mmCIF file of C-alpha atoms in Angstrom:
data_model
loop_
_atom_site.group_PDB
_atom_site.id
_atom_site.type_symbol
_atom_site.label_atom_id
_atom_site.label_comp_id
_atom_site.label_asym_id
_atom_site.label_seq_id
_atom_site.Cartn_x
_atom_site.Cartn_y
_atom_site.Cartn_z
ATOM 1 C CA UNK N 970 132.133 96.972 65.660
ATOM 2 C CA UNK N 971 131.088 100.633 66.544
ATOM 3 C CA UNK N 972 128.416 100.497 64.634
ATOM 4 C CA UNK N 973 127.392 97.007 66.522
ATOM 5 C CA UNK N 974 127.514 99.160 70.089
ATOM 6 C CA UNK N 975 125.358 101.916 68.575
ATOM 7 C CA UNK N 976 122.682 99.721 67.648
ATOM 8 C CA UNK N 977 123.161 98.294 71.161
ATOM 9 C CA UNK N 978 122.950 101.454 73.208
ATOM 10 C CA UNK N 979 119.759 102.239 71.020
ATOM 11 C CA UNK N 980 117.794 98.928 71.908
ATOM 12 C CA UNK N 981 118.709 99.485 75.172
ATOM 13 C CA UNK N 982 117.585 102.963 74.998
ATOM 14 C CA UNK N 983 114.017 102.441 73.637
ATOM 15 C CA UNK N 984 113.662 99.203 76.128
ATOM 16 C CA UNK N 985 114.272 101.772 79.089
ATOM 17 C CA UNK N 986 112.053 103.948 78.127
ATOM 18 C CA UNK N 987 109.006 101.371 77.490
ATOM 19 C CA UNK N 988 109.799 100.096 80.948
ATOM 20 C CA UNK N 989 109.826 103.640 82.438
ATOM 21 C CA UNK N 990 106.467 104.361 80.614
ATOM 22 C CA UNK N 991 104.891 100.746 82.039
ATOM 23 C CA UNK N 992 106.515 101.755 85.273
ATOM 24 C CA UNK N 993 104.217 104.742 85.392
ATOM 25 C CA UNK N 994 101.058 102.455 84.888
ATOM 26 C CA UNK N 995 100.461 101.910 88.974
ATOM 27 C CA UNK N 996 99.280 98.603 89.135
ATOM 28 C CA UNK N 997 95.937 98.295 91.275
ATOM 29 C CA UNK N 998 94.230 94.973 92.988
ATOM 30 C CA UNK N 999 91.435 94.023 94.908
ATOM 31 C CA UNK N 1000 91.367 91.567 97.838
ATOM 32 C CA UNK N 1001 89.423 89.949 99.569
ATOM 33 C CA UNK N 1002 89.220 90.142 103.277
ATOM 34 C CA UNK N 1003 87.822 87.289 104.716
ATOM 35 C CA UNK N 1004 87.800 88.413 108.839
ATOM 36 C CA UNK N 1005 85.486 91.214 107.459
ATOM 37 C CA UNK N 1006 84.057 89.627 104.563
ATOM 38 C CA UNK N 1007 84.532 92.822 102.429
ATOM 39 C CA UNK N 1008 86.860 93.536 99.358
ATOM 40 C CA UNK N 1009 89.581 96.431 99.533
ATOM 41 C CA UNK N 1010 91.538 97.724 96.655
ATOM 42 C CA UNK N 1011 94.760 98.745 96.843
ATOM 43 C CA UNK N 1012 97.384 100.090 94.058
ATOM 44 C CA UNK N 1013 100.704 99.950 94.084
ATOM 45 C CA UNK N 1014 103.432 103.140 95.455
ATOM 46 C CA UNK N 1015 105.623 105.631 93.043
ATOM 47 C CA UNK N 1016 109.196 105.408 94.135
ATOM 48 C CA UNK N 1017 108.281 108.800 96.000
ATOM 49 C CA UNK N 1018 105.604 107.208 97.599
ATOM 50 C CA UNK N 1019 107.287 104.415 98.547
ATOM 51 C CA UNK N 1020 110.311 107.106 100.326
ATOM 52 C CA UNK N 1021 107.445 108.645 101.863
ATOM 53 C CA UNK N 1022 105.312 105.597 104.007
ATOM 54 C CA UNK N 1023 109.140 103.838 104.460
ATOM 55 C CA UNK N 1024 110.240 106.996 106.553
ATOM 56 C CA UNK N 1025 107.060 107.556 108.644
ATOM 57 C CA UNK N 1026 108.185 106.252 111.559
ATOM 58 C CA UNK N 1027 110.598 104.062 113.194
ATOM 59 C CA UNK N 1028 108.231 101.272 114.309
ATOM 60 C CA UNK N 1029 107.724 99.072 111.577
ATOM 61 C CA UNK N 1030 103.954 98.337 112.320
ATOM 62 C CA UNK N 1031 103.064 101.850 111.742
ATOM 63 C CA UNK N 1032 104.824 101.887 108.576
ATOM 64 C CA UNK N 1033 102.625 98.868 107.528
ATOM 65 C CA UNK N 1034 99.324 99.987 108.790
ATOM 66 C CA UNK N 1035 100.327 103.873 107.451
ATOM 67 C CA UNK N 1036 101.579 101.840 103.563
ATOM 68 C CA UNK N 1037 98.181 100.378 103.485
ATOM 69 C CA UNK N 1038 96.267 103.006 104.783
ATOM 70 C CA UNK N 1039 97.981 105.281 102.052
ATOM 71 C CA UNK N 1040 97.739 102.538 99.066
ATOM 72 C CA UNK N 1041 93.941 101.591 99.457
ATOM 73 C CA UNK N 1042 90.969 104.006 98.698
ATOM 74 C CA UNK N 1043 88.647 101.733 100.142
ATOM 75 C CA UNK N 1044 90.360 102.706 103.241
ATOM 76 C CA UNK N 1045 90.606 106.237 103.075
ATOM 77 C CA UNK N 1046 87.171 106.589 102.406
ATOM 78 C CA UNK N 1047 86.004 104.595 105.259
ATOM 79 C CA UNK N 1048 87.890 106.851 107.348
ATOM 80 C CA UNK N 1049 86.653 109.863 106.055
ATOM 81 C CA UNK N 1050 83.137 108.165 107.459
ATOM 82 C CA UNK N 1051 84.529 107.299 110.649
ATOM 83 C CA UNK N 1052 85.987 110.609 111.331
ATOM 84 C CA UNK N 1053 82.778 112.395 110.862
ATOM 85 C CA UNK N 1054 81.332 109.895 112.964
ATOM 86 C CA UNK N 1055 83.945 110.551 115.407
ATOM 87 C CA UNK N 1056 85.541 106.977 115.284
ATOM 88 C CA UNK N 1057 88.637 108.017 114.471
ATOM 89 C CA UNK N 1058 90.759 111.490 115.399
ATOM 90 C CA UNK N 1059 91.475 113.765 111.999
ATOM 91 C CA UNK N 1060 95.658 112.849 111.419
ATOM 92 C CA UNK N 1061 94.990 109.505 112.699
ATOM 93 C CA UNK N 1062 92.601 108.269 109.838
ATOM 94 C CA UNK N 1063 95.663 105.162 108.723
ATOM 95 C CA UNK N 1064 94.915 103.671 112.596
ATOM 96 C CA UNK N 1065 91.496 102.377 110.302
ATOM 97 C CA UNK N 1066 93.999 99.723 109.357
ATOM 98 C CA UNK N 1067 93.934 98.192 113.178
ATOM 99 C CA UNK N 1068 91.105 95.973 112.432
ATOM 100 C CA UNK N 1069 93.098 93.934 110.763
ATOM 101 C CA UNK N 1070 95.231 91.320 112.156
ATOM 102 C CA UNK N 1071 99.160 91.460 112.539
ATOM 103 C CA UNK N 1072 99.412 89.030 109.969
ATOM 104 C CA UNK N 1073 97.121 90.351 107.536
ATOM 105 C CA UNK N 1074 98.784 93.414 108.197
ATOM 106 C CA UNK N 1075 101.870 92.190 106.874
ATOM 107 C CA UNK N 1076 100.493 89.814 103.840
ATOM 108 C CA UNK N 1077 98.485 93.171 102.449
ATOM 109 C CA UNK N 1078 101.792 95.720 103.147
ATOM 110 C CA UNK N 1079 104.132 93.372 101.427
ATOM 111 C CA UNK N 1080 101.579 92.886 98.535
ATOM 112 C CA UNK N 1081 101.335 96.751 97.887
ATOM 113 C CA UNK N 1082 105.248 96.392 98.525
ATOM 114 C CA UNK N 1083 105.733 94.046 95.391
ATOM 115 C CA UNK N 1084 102.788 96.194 92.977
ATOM 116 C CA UNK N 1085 105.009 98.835 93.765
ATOM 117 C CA UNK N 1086 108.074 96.639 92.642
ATOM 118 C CA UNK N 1087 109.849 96.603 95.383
ATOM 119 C CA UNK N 1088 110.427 92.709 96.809
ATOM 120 C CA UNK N 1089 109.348 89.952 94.993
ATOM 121 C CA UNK N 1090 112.114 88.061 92.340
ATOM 122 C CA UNK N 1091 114.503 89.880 90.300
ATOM 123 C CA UNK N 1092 114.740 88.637 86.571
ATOM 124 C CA UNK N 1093 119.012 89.205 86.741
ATOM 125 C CA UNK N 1094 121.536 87.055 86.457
ATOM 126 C CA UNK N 1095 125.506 87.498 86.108
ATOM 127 C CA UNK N 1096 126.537 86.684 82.967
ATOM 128 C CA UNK N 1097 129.963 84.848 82.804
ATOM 129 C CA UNK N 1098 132.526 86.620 80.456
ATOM 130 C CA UNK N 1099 135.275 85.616 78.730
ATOM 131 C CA UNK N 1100 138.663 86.944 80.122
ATOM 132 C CA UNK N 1101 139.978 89.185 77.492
ATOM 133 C CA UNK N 1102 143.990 88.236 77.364
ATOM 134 C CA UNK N 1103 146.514 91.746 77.209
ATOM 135 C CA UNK N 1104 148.442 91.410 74.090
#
């Protein structure tokens, strides 16, 4: 029986740490914008990234256009262009992200939201157990 939970802890052990390693492995996409007709890649947040665009403001919009801004290259680049250009202010390069619509705003922040693994389905269940009886 000891034995038995040993070779439990173990597998659970080595799955952790494969799932920690994959976990690692930022997951990246590229969509298509259609209002624009241009493609943007984006990749999905660390769990330190993820703290940081969740707490940069209060207003949830600027979280969104700030998450995308900060998960998309394509972006940041652009804005690097802009600024020179003097399009956009230096510390305001994420307000790139207002040429998109509300709702595309929201379809490419939750996307970036669930490559970074937060939303999206859960693979848990409870698992019913037997009531052990006191002897």
């Amino acid at each position: 029986m000891e034995e038995n939970k040993v070779l439990i802890f173990e597998q659970f052990a080595r799955k952790a740490k494969e799932r920690i390693e994959a976990r690692k492995q930022l997951r990246k996409e590229e969509l298509v914008i259609g209002s624009i007709g241009m493609d943007m890649e984006i990749r999905g947040l660390s769990d330190a990234e993820v703290s940081e665009v969740l707490e940069f403001s209060d207003d949830t919009i600027e979280v969104d256009k700030y998450t995308i801004y900060y998960a998309s290259s394509t972006l940041q680049e652009a804005a690097k262009v802009m600024v020179q250009q003097g399009s956009l202010q230096t510390g305001k390069e994420y307000t790139i992200t207002d040429m998109f619509t509300q709702s595309e705003r929201n379809f490419i922040a939750r996307r970036i939201l669930e490559l970074s693994g937060v939303g999206g389905e859960a693979d848990i269940r409870i698992k019913e157990k037997e009531e052990v009886k006191n002897s």
